[in-house]
Amino acid sequence: MIIIGEKINGTIPKVGKAIEERDEAYIRDLAIKQAEAGAHYIDVCAGVAPEQEEEVLLWLMDIVQDAVDTPLCIDSPNPRMIEKVFSRAKKPGIVNSVSAEGDKMEVLYPLIQGTEWQVIALTCDNKGIPSDVDTRVNIARQMIDEAAKYDITPDRIHIDPLVMALSADNQSMIKFLETLKRVKELYPTVKITSGLSNISFSMPLRRVINQHFFCLAIYAGMDSAIMDPLNRHMMATLLATQALLGRDRYCRNFSNAYRKGIIGPKLEERKKK
Ligand code: THG
């Protein structure tokens, strides 16, 4: 599972405050902790007014790249903003995101053409976010076929089927899994990604819903997750599920994560016997 650490996001109140105060140490710490917990990419999302976004994104990118070697996932709804800050990245990461909306693909595909950058592609278009599987698969197909014109192969594309809240659509996860299966039938090397917390919106015990969604999505073959790697419950779900599915030889990853305190009680809370 490719872990995209989501914690450096200005829409999280504490992070928003740290951005406002330009608290470099706070952001740095989040980058290091996520990398240590196993993040393969560090998402940076400014979550501020458009006038400030460029400055804040560059500030975040510089801090993360100074703190860790983990590549970035540049997160902005505005393709021109990603274009503006792109050259500040020291190594190839992930562009988050394109969709079939407006001129996003026209702006972002040429940017990553001929590079090793990957891209997250949301299954929405000018009509919004479809709730049915057919439209999602068609949008995914359209985005992957358009990418081919820029020599961007399917293995560099993470399709994000934009999971709806289960409380709003009882078939939400089923539709996600069906989209995953159908897109992979068409393009076996494409990656499927998702945020893990939308599913439980407005429900009690969100953590339980998120963990079990994750478990089933892993089983179905999800390739990457935009998640909080500091959430020990979520990481335990990931490691336990991989082990149960025979994807963790000798349960080594599970055991190592426990030993390092990534899952289970924090190291400082374990009593010496
Ligand atoms: N798809 C894509 N990009 C995305 C999303 C997506 N970017 C933004 C968002 N969704 C993913 N990022 C976040 C960031 C923070 C939280 C949720 C989604 C969040 N964090 C809490 C915190 O850090 O305090 C709690 C996290 C927890 O413990 O689980 O709520 O869907 N392509």
PDB file of C-alpha atoms and ligand atoms in Angstrom:
ATOM      1  CA  MET A   1       0.000   0.000   0.000  1.00  0.00           C
ATOM      2  CA  ILE A   2       1.330   3.377  -1.011  1.00  0.00           C
ATOM      3  CA  ILE A   3       0.722   5.710   1.926  1.00  0.00           C
ATOM      4  CA  ILE A   4       0.140   9.390   1.163  1.00  0.00           C
ATOM      5  CA  GLY A   5       0.429  11.212   4.509  1.00  0.00           C
ATOM      6  CA  GLU A   6      -2.395  13.760   4.741  1.00  0.00           C
ATOM      7  CA  LYS A   7      -1.469  15.649   7.921  1.00  0.00           C
ATOM      8  CA  ILE A   8       0.044  18.795   6.382  1.00  0.00           C
ATOM      9  CA  ASN A   9      -3.249  20.320   5.385  1.00  0.00           C
ATOM     10  CA  GLY A  10      -4.286  23.862   6.307  1.00  0.00           C
ATOM     11  CA  THR A  11      -7.912  22.809   6.696  1.00  0.00           C
ATOM     12  CA  ILE A  12      -6.941  20.875   9.869  1.00  0.00           C
ATOM     13  CA  PRO A  13      -7.425  23.567  12.572  1.00  0.00           C
ATOM     14  CA  LYS A  14      -4.070  23.073  14.351  1.00  0.00           C
ATOM     15  CA  VAL A  15      -2.198  23.031  11.062  1.00  0.00           C
ATOM     16  CA  GLY A  16      -4.095  26.118   9.884  1.00  0.00           C
ATOM     17  CA  LYS A  17      -2.951  27.903  13.033  1.00  0.00           C
ATOM     18  CA  ALA A  18       0.646  26.780  12.519  1.00  0.00           C
ATOM     19  CA  ILE A  19       0.489  28.115   8.959  1.00  0.00           C
ATOM     20  CA  GLU A  20      -0.926  31.438  10.166  1.00  0.00           C
ATOM     21  CA  GLU A  21       1.864  31.745  12.702  1.00  0.00           C
ATOM     22  CA  ARG A  22       4.453  30.393  10.234  1.00  0.00           C
ATOM     23  CA  ASP A  23       5.386  27.839  12.874  1.00  0.00           C
ATOM     24  CA  GLU A  24       8.086  26.010  10.959  1.00  0.00           C
ATOM     25  CA  ALA A  25       8.888  23.563  13.775  1.00  0.00           C
ATOM     26  CA  TYR A  26       5.287  22.288  13.880  1.00  0.00           C
ATOM     27  CA  ILE A  27       5.206  21.522  10.134  1.00  0.00           C
ATOM     28  CA  ARG A  28       8.676  19.998  10.252  1.00  0.00           C
ATOM     29  CA  ASP A  29       7.630  17.686  13.080  1.00  0.00           C
ATOM     30  CA  LEU A  30       4.551  16.524  11.116  1.00  0.00           C
ATOM     31  CA  ALA A  31       6.759  15.730   8.126  1.00  0.00           C
ATOM     32  CA  ILE A  32       9.252  13.732  10.189  1.00  0.00           C
ATOM     33  CA  LYS A  33       6.590  11.849  12.172  1.00  0.00           C
ATOM     34  CA  GLN A  34       4.680  10.858   9.030  1.00  0.00           C
ATOM     35  CA  ALA A  35       7.855   9.720   7.282  1.00  0.00           C
ATOM     36  CA  GLU A  36       8.852   7.676  10.336  1.00  0.00           C
ATOM     37  CA  ALA A  37       5.401   6.092  10.457  1.00  0.00           C
ATOM     38  CA  GLY A  38       5.862   4.896   6.880  1.00  0.00           C
ATOM     39  CA  ALA A  39       4.426   7.593   4.577  1.00  0.00           C
ATOM     40  CA  HIS A  40       5.721   7.174   1.026  1.00  0.00           C
ATOM     41  CA  TYR A  41       4.570  10.659  -0.006  1.00  0.00           C
ATOM     42  CA  ILE A  42       3.808  13.749   2.056  1.00  0.00           C
ATOM     43  CA  ASP A  43       0.705  15.644   0.937  1.00  0.00           C
ATOM     44  CA  VAL A  44       0.946  19.419   1.206  1.00  0.00           C
ATOM     45  CA  CYS A  45      -2.288  21.391   1.026  1.00  0.00           C
ATOM     46  CA  ALA A  46      -2.310  25.089   1.952  1.00  0.00           C
ATOM     47  CA  GLY A  47      -6.039  25.416   2.638  1.00  0.00           C
ATOM     48  CA  VAL A  48      -5.814  29.219   2.667  1.00  0.00           C
ATOM     49  CA  ALA A  49      -7.277  32.059   0.585  1.00  0.00           C
ATOM     50  CA  PRO A  50      -6.197  31.963  -3.094  1.00  0.00           C
ATOM     51  CA  GLU A  51      -4.065  35.130  -2.709  1.00  0.00           C
ATOM     52  CA  GLN A  52      -1.892  33.398  -0.124  1.00  0.00           C
ATOM     53  CA  GLU A  53      -1.842  29.901  -1.547  1.00  0.00           C
ATOM     54  CA  GLU A  54       1.340  30.155  -3.590  1.00  0.00           C
ATOM     55  CA  GLU A  55       3.421  31.585  -0.773  1.00  0.00           C
ATOM     56  CA  VAL A  56       2.095  29.068   1.760  1.00  0.00           C
ATOM     57  CA  LEU A  57       2.555  26.072  -0.544  1.00  0.00           C
ATOM     58  CA  LEU A  58       6.158  27.035  -1.300  1.00  0.00           C
ATOM     59  CA  TRP A  59       6.792  27.560   2.413  1.00  0.00           C
ATOM     60  CA  LEU A  60       5.358  24.097   3.207  1.00  0.00           C
ATOM     61  CA  MET A  61       7.268  22.408   0.374  1.00  0.00           C
ATOM     62  CA  ASP A  62      10.573  23.907   1.512  1.00  0.00           C
ATOM     63  CA  ILE A  63      10.079  22.811   5.125  1.00  0.00           C
ATOM     64  CA  VAL A  64       9.073  19.257   4.215  1.00  0.00           C
ATOM     65  CA  GLN A  65      11.934  18.823   1.756  1.00  0.00           C
ATOM     66  CA  ASP A  66      14.419  20.127   4.261  1.00  0.00           C
ATOM     67  CA  ALA A  67      13.115  17.773   6.977  1.00  0.00           C
ATOM     68  CA  VAL A  68      12.701  14.494   5.073  1.00  0.00           C
ATOM     69  CA  ASP A  69      13.631  12.797   1.782  1.00  0.00           C
ATOM     70  CA  THR A  70      10.064  11.616   1.245  1.00  0.00           C
ATOM     71  CA  PRO A  71       8.626  12.976  -2.016  1.00  0.00           C
ATOM     72  CA  LEU A  72       5.732  15.435  -2.036  1.00  0.00           C
ATOM     73  CA  CYS A  73       2.120  15.099  -3.080  1.00  0.00           C
ATOM     74  CA  ILE A  74       1.142  18.614  -4.170  1.00  0.00           C
ATOM     75  CA  ASP A  75      -2.517  19.136  -3.270  1.00  0.00           C
ATOM     76  CA  SER A  76      -4.453  22.036  -4.747  1.00  0.00           C
ATOM     77  CA  PRO A  77      -7.821  22.326  -6.471  1.00  0.00           C
ATOM     78  CA  ASN A  78      -6.248  24.931  -8.769  1.00  0.00           C
ATOM     79  CA  PRO A  79      -4.132  23.400 -11.575  1.00  0.00           C
ATOM     80  CA  ARG A  80      -2.419  26.747 -12.219  1.00  0.00           C
ATOM     81  CA  MET A  81      -1.255  26.819  -8.605  1.00  0.00           C
ATOM     82  CA  ILE A  82       0.317  23.373  -8.978  1.00  0.00           C
ATOM     83  CA  GLU A  83       1.951  24.598 -12.199  1.00  0.00           C
ATOM     84  CA  LYS A  84       3.375  27.637 -10.360  1.00  0.00           C
ATOM     85  CA  VAL A  85       4.979  25.734  -7.470  1.00  0.00           C
ATOM     86  CA  PHE A  86       5.906  22.570  -9.374  1.00  0.00           C
ATOM     87  CA  SER A  87       9.554  23.439 -10.075  1.00  0.00           C
ATOM     88  CA  ARG A  88      10.216  23.898  -6.365  1.00  0.00           C
ATOM     89  CA  ALA A  89       9.942  20.123  -5.825  1.00  0.00           C
ATOM     90  CA  LYS A  90      13.356  18.488  -5.597  1.00  0.00           C
ATOM     91  CA  LYS A  91      12.244  15.082  -6.803  1.00  0.00           C
ATOM     92  CA  PRO A  92       9.291  13.488  -8.608  1.00  0.00           C
ATOM     93  CA  GLY A  93       6.182  13.081  -6.475  1.00  0.00           C
ATOM     94  CA  ILE A  94       2.437  13.109  -7.058  1.00  0.00           C
ATOM     95  CA  VAL A  95       0.252  15.880  -8.478  1.00  0.00           C
ATOM     96  CA  ASN A  96      -3.056  15.987  -6.553  1.00  0.00           C
ATOM     97  CA  SER A  97      -5.096  16.291  -8.686  1.00  0.00           C
ATOM     98  CA  VAL A  98      -6.537  16.345 -12.186  1.00  0.00           C
ATOM     99  CA  SER A  99     -10.123  15.553 -13.104  1.00  0.00           C
ATOM    100  CA  ALA A 100     -12.150  15.834 -16.299  1.00  0.00           C
ATOM    101  CA  GLU A 101     -13.234  19.283 -15.131  1.00  0.00           C
ATOM    102  CA  GLY A 102     -12.324  22.465 -17.047  1.00  0.00           C
ATOM    103  CA  ASP A 103      -8.769  22.543 -18.406  1.00  0.00           C
ATOM    104  CA  LYS A 104      -7.111  20.606 -15.556  1.00  0.00           C
ATOM    105  CA  MET A 105      -5.691  17.897 -17.794  1.00  0.00           C
ATOM    106  CA  GLU A 106      -4.496  20.447 -20.378  1.00  0.00           C
ATOM    107  CA  VAL A 107      -2.547  22.289 -17.694  1.00  0.00           C
ATOM    108  CA  LEU A 108      -1.212  19.373 -15.653  1.00  0.00           C
ATOM    109  CA  TYR A 109      -0.507  16.590 -18.143  1.00  0.00           C
ATOM    110  CA  PRO A 110       2.099  18.609 -20.114  1.00  0.00           C
ATOM    111  CA  LEU A 111       3.706  19.529 -16.784  1.00  0.00           C
ATOM    112  CA  ILE A 112       4.466  15.902 -15.902  1.00  0.00           C
ATOM    113  CA  GLN A 113       5.099  14.697 -19.454  1.00  0.00           C
ATOM    114  CA  GLY A 114       8.570  13.183 -19.751  1.00  0.00           C
ATOM    115  CA  THR A 115       9.048  13.118 -15.955  1.00  0.00           C
ATOM    116  CA  GLU A 116       8.591  10.416 -13.333  1.00  0.00           C
ATOM    117  CA  TRP A 117       5.779  12.315 -11.643  1.00  0.00           C
ATOM    118  CA  GLN A 118       2.540  10.500 -10.888  1.00  0.00           C
ATOM    119  CA  VAL A 119      -0.914  12.028 -10.794  1.00  0.00           C
ATOM    120  CA  ILE A 120      -4.144  11.519  -8.884  1.00  0.00           C
ATOM    121  CA  ALA A 121      -7.165  11.721 -11.197  1.00  0.00           C
ATOM    122  CA  LEU A 122     -10.573  12.364  -9.631  1.00  0.00           C
ATOM    123  CA  THR A 123     -13.606  10.883 -11.337  1.00  0.00           C
ATOM    124  CA  CYS A 124     -15.547  14.117 -11.703  1.00  0.00           C
ATOM    125  CA  ASP A 125     -16.207  16.433 -14.620  1.00  0.00           C
ATOM    126  CA  ASN A 126     -18.017  19.690 -15.389  1.00  0.00           C
ATOM    127  CA  LYS A 127     -21.288  18.063 -14.312  1.00  0.00           C
ATOM    128  CA  GLY A 128     -19.857  17.355 -10.843  1.00  0.00           C
ATOM    129  CA  ILE A 129     -19.296  14.109  -8.958  1.00  0.00           C
ATOM    130  CA  PRO A 130     -21.260  11.212 -10.441  1.00  0.00           C
ATOM    131  CA  SER A 131     -22.877   8.799  -8.041  1.00  0.00           C
ATOM    132  CA  ASP A 132     -23.113   5.863 -10.448  1.00  0.00           C
ATOM    133  CA  VAL A 133     -20.371   3.426 -11.392  1.00  0.00           C
ATOM    134  CA  ASP A 134     -20.749   3.694 -15.189  1.00  0.00           C
ATOM    135  CA  THR A 135     -20.113   7.438 -15.285  1.00  0.00           C
ATOM    136  CA  ARG A 136     -17.122   7.104 -12.947  1.00  0.00           C
ATOM    137  CA  VAL A 137     -15.595   4.377 -15.108  1.00  0.00           C
ATOM    138  CA  ASN A 138     -16.194   6.470 -18.233  1.00  0.00           C
ATOM    139  CA  ILE A 139     -14.527   9.523 -16.699  1.00  0.00           C
ATOM    140  CA  ALA A 140     -11.595   7.370 -15.559  1.00  0.00           C
ATOM    141  CA  ARG A 141     -11.259   5.987 -19.091  1.00  0.00           C
ATOM    142  CA  GLN A 142     -11.388   9.498 -20.566  1.00  0.00           C
ATOM    143  CA  MET A 143      -8.625  10.723 -18.188  1.00  0.00           C
ATOM    144  CA  ILE A 144      -6.377   7.700 -18.773  1.00  0.00           C
ATOM    145  CA  ASP A 145      -6.797   7.890 -22.560  1.00  0.00           C
ATOM    146  CA  GLU A 146      -6.053  11.623 -22.550  1.00  0.00           C
ATOM    147  CA  ALA A 147      -2.926  10.989 -20.439  1.00  0.00           C
ATOM    148  CA  ALA A 148      -1.653   8.536 -23.069  1.00  0.00           C
ATOM    149  CA  LYS A 149      -1.400  11.462 -25.524  1.00  0.00           C
ATOM    150  CA  TYR A 150       1.293  12.854 -23.206  1.00  0.00           C
ATOM    151  CA  ASP A 151       2.997   9.472 -22.809  1.00  0.00           C
ATOM    152  CA  ILE A 152       1.697   9.235 -19.253  1.00  0.00           C
ATOM    153  CA  THR A 153       1.201   5.500 -18.727  1.00  0.00           C
ATOM    154  CA  PRO A 154      -1.622   4.091 -16.549  1.00  0.00           C
ATOM    155  CA  ASP A 155       0.842   2.947 -13.854  1.00  0.00           C
ATOM    156  CA  ARG A 156       1.542   6.640 -13.116  1.00  0.00           C
ATOM    157  CA  ILE A 157      -2.149   7.410 -12.589  1.00  0.00           C
ATOM    158  CA  HIS A 158      -4.017   6.975  -9.308  1.00  0.00           C
ATOM    159  CA  ILE A 159      -7.747   7.013 -10.016  1.00  0.00           C
ATOM    160  CA  ASP A 160      -9.663   8.459  -7.047  1.00  0.00           C
ATOM    161  CA  PRO A 161     -13.316   7.435  -7.353  1.00  0.00           C
ATOM    162  CA  LEU A 162     -14.357  10.054  -4.738  1.00  0.00           C
ATOM    163  CA  VAL A 163     -16.114   8.009  -2.108  1.00  0.00           C
ATOM    164  CA  MET A 164     -19.423   9.495  -0.903  1.00  0.00           C
ATOM    165  CA  ALA A 165     -20.620   9.435   2.666  1.00  0.00           C
ATOM    166  CA  LEU A 166     -22.288   6.116   3.508  1.00  0.00           C
ATOM    167  CA  SER A 167     -24.963   8.065   5.353  1.00  0.00           C
ATOM    168  CA  ALA A 168     -25.890   9.808   2.094  1.00  0.00           C
ATOM    169  CA  ASP A 169     -25.578   6.760  -0.163  1.00  0.00           C
ATOM    170  CA  ASN A 170     -26.004   3.344   1.316  1.00  0.00           C
ATOM    171  CA  GLN A 171     -24.207   1.805  -1.713  1.00  0.00           C
ATOM    172  CA  SER A 172     -21.228   4.134  -1.451  1.00  0.00           C
ATOM    173  CA  MET A 173     -18.543   1.554  -0.673  1.00  0.00           C
ATOM    174  CA  ILE A 174     -20.044  -1.043  -2.991  1.00  0.00           C
ATOM    175  CA  LYS A 175     -19.895   1.502  -5.816  1.00  0.00           C
ATOM    176  CA  PHE A 176     -16.291   2.329  -4.945  1.00  0.00           C
ATOM    177  CA  LEU A 177     -15.309  -1.344  -5.068  1.00  0.00           C
ATOM    178  CA  GLU A 178     -17.187  -1.894  -8.322  1.00  0.00           C
ATOM    179  CA  THR A 179     -15.473   1.141  -9.897  1.00  0.00           C
ATOM    180  CA  LEU A 180     -12.090  -0.185  -8.720  1.00  0.00           C
ATOM    181  CA  LYS A 181     -12.754  -3.577 -10.272  1.00  0.00           C
ATOM    182  CA  ARG A 182     -13.987  -2.237 -13.601  1.00  0.00           C
ATOM    183  CA  VAL A 183     -11.221   0.340 -14.029  1.00  0.00           C
ATOM    184  CA  LYS A 184      -8.613  -2.331 -13.294  1.00  0.00           C
ATOM    185  CA  GLU A 185     -10.204  -4.701 -15.812  1.00  0.00           C
ATOM    186  CA  LEU A 186      -9.746  -2.003 -18.460  1.00  0.00           C
ATOM    187  CA  TYR A 187      -6.266  -0.915 -17.318  1.00  0.00           C
ATOM    188  CA  PRO A 188      -4.595  -3.604 -15.176  1.00  0.00           C
ATOM    189  CA  THR A 189      -1.634  -1.391 -14.211  1.00  0.00           C
ATOM    190  CA  VAL A 190      -3.593   1.707 -13.150  1.00  0.00           C
ATOM    191  CA  LYS A 191      -3.594   2.557  -9.439  1.00  0.00           C
ATOM    192  CA  ILE A 192      -6.719   3.136  -7.359  1.00  0.00           C
ATOM    193  CA  THR A 193      -6.593   5.556  -4.459  1.00  0.00           C
ATOM    194  CA  SER A 194      -8.965   7.119  -1.956  1.00  0.00           C
ATOM    195  CA  GLY A 195      -9.190   9.279   1.114  1.00  0.00           C
ATOM    196  CA  LEU A 196     -10.337   7.104   4.020  1.00  0.00           C
ATOM    197  CA  SER A 197     -12.522   9.435   6.045  1.00  0.00           C
ATOM    198  CA  ASN A 198     -15.269  10.641   3.664  1.00  0.00           C
ATOM    199  CA  ILE A 199     -17.088   7.314   3.968  1.00  0.00           C
ATOM    200  CA  SER A 200     -18.037   7.923   7.622  1.00  0.00           C
ATOM    201  CA  PHE A 201     -19.106  11.570   7.337  1.00  0.00           C
ATOM    202  CA  SER A 202     -21.861  12.443   9.848  1.00  0.00           C
ATOM    203  CA  MET A 203     -21.807   9.004  11.498  1.00  0.00           C
ATOM    204  CA  PRO A 204     -20.931   8.142  15.096  1.00  0.00           C
ATOM    205  CA  LEU A 205     -17.807   6.025  15.697  1.00  0.00           C
ATOM    206  CA  ARG A 206     -16.235   7.264  12.471  1.00  0.00           C
ATOM    207  CA  ARG A 207     -12.991   5.512  13.306  1.00  0.00           C
ATOM    208  CA  VAL A 208     -14.634   2.087  13.192  1.00  0.00           C
ATOM    209  CA  ILE A 209     -16.289   2.763   9.843  1.00  0.00           C
ATOM    210  CA  ASN A 210     -13.053   4.138   8.379  1.00  0.00           C
ATOM    211  CA  GLN A 211     -11.017   1.132   9.534  1.00  0.00           C
ATOM    212  CA  HIS A 212     -13.428  -1.428   8.141  1.00  0.00           C
ATOM    213  CA  PHE A 213     -13.776   0.467   4.884  1.00  0.00           C
ATOM    214  CA  PHE A 214      -9.987   0.396   4.627  1.00  0.00           C
ATOM    215  CA  CYS A 215      -9.878  -3.347   5.342  1.00  0.00           C
ATOM    216  CA  LEU A 216     -12.347  -4.159   2.576  1.00  0.00           C
ATOM    217  CA  ALA A 217     -10.718  -1.753   0.115  1.00  0.00           C
ATOM    218  CA  ILE A 218      -7.308  -3.360   0.745  1.00  0.00           C
ATOM    219  CA  TYR A 219      -8.835  -6.776   0.101  1.00  0.00           C
ATOM    220  CA  ALA A 220     -10.306  -5.466  -3.149  1.00  0.00           C
ATOM    221  CA  GLY A 221      -6.891  -4.255  -4.312  1.00  0.00           C
ATOM    222  CA  MET A 222      -6.702  -0.563  -3.527  1.00  0.00           C
ATOM    223  CA  ASP A 223      -3.150   0.606  -4.314  1.00  0.00           C
ATOM    224  CA  SER A 224      -2.735   3.853  -2.400  1.00  0.00           C
ATOM    225  CA  ALA A 225      -4.451   5.724   0.413  1.00  0.00           C
ATOM    226  CA  ILE A 226      -4.528   9.378   1.405  1.00  0.00           C
ATOM    227  CA  MET A 227      -4.437   8.814   5.143  1.00  0.00           C
ATOM    228  CA  ASP A 228      -3.102   9.779   8.547  1.00  0.00           C
ATOM    229  CA  PRO A 229      -0.124   7.486   9.158  1.00  0.00           C
ATOM    230  CA  LEU A 230      -0.040   8.689  12.770  1.00  0.00           C
ATOM    231  CA  ASN A 231      -3.450   7.146  13.320  1.00  0.00           C
ATOM    232  CA  ARG A 232      -2.383   3.903  14.980  1.00  0.00           C
ATOM    233  CA  HIS A 233      -5.790   2.259  14.563  1.00  0.00           C
ATOM    234  CA  MET A 234      -5.731   2.835  10.821  1.00  0.00           C
ATOM    235  CA  MET A 235      -2.146   1.625  10.561  1.00  0.00           C
ATOM    236  CA  ALA A 236      -3.027  -1.478  12.594  1.00  0.00           C
ATOM    237  CA  THR A 237      -5.898  -2.180  10.198  1.00  0.00           C
ATOM    238  CA  LEU A 238      -3.526  -1.864   7.243  1.00  0.00           C
ATOM    239  CA  LEU A 239      -0.845  -4.118   8.719  1.00  0.00           C
ATOM    240  CA  ALA A 240      -3.267  -6.720  10.057  1.00  0.00           C
ATOM    241  CA  THR A 241      -5.173  -6.913   6.771  1.00  0.00           C
ATOM    242  CA  GLN A 242      -1.989  -7.285   4.707  1.00  0.00           C
ATOM    243  CA  ALA A 243      -0.775 -10.047   7.023  1.00  0.00           C
ATOM    244  CA  LEU A 244      -4.119 -11.880   6.879  1.00  0.00           C
ATOM    245  CA  LEU A 245      -4.083 -11.692   3.093  1.00  0.00           C
ATOM    246  CA  GLY A 246      -0.678 -13.356   2.967  1.00  0.00           C
ATOM    247  CA  ARG A 247       0.986 -10.168   1.821  1.00  0.00           C
ATOM    248  CA  ASP A 248       3.337  -9.933   4.796  1.00  0.00           C
ATOM    249  CA  ARG A 249       5.827 -12.797   4.902  1.00  0.00           C
ATOM    250  CA  TYR A 250       6.420 -14.110   8.426  1.00  0.00           C
ATOM    251  CA  CYS A 251       4.214 -11.149   9.504  1.00  0.00           C
ATOM    252  CA  ARG A 252       7.451  -9.222   9.513  1.00  0.00           C
ATOM    253  CA  ASN A 253       5.982  -5.818   8.715  1.00  0.00           C
ATOM    254  CA  PHE A 254       3.339  -6.289  11.405  1.00  0.00           C
ATOM    255  CA  SER A 255       5.932  -7.274  14.007  1.00  0.00           C
ATOM    256  CA  ASN A 256       8.360  -4.521  13.056  1.00  0.00           C
ATOM    257  CA  ALA A 257       5.628  -1.882  13.210  1.00  0.00           C
ATOM    258  CA  TYR A 258       4.693  -3.108  16.689  1.00  0.00           C
ATOM    259  CA  ARG A 259       8.319  -3.090  17.792  1.00  0.00           C
ATOM    260  CA  LYS A 260       8.785   0.465  16.520  1.00  0.00           C
ATOM    261  CA  GLY A 261       5.588   1.577  18.274  1.00  0.00           C
ATOM    262  CA  ILE A 262       3.812   2.509  15.040  1.00  0.00           C
ATOM    263  CA  ILE A 263       0.970   0.215  16.112  1.00  0.00           C
ATOM    264  CA  GLY A 264      -0.088  -0.861  19.602  1.00  0.00           C
ATOM    265  CA  PRO A 265       0.694   1.176  22.710  1.00  0.00           C
ATOM    266  CA  LYS A 266       3.163   4.029  22.235  1.00  0.00           C
ATOM    267  CA  LEU A 267       6.687   3.012  23.197  1.00  0.00           C
ATOM    268  CA  GLU A 268       6.775   5.359  26.180  1.00  0.00           C
ATOM    269  CA  GLU A 269       3.542   3.796  27.477  1.00  0.00           C
ATOM    270  CA  ARG A 270       4.830   0.231  27.455  1.00  0.00           C
ATOM    271  CA  LYS A 271       5.719  -0.784  30.973  1.00  0.00           C
ATOM    272  CA  LYS A 272       9.029  -2.501  31.463  1.00  0.00           C
ATOM    273  CA  LYS A 273       8.620  -5.899  33.005  1.00  0.00           C
TER     274      LYS A 273
HETATM  275  N1  THG B   1      -8.733  12.720  -2.406  1.00  0.00           N
HETATM  276  C1  THG B   1      -7.652  13.409  -2.859  1.00  0.00           C
HETATM  277  N2  THG B   1      -7.070  14.388  -2.149  1.00  0.00           N
HETATM  278  C2  THG B   1      -7.585  14.740  -0.941  1.00  0.00           C
HETATM  279  C3  THG B   1      -8.700  14.060  -0.415  1.00  0.00           C
HETATM  280  C4  THG B   1      -9.278  13.021  -1.181  1.00  0.00           C
HETATM  281  N3  THG B   1      -7.003  15.742  -0.213  1.00  0.00           N
HETATM  282  C5  THG B   1      -7.628  16.256   0.956  1.00  0.00           C
HETATM  283  C6  THG B   1      -8.391  15.176   1.697  1.00  0.00           C
HETATM  284  N4  THG B   1      -9.207  14.396   0.820  1.00  0.00           N
HETATM  285  C7  THG B   1      -7.416  14.272   2.392  1.00  0.00           C
HETATM  286  N5  THG B   1      -6.790  14.954   3.469  1.00  0.00           N
HETATM  287  C8  THG B   1      -7.277  14.972   4.766  1.00  0.00           C
HETATM  288  C9  THG B   1      -6.538  15.654   5.713  1.00  0.00           C
HETATM  289  C10 THG B   1      -6.929  15.626   7.048  1.00  0.00           C
HETATM  290  C11 THG B   1      -8.077  14.945   7.432  1.00  0.00           C
HETATM  291  C12 THG B   1      -8.839  14.287   6.475  1.00  0.00           C
HETATM  292  C13 THG B   1      -8.429  14.304   5.127  1.00  0.00           C
HETATM  293  C14 THG B   1      -8.463  14.882   8.870  1.00  0.00           C
HETATM  294  N6  THG B   1      -7.492  14.794   9.766  1.00  0.00           N
HETATM  295  C15 THG B   1      -7.691  14.750  11.218  1.00  0.00           C
HETATM  296  C16 THG B   1      -6.418  15.279  11.871  1.00  0.00           C
HETATM  297  O1  THG B   1      -5.349  15.168  11.299  1.00  0.00           O
HETATM  298  O2  THG B   1      -6.526  15.838  12.974  1.00  0.00           O
HETATM  299  C17 THG B   1      -7.983  13.344  11.771  1.00  0.00           C
HETATM  300  C18 THG B   1      -7.241  12.258  11.071  1.00  0.00           C
HETATM  301  C19 THG B   1      -7.382  10.856  11.692  1.00  0.00           C
HETATM  302  O3  THG B   1      -6.940  10.654  12.863  1.00  0.00           O
HETATM  303  O4  THG B   1      -7.794   9.910  11.014  1.00  0.00           O
HETATM  304  O5  THG B   1      -9.625  14.864   9.212  1.00  0.00           O
HETATM  305  O6  THG B   1     -10.263  12.364  -0.781  1.00  0.00           O
HETATM  306  N7  THG B   1      -7.160  13.063  -4.052  1.00  0.00           N
END
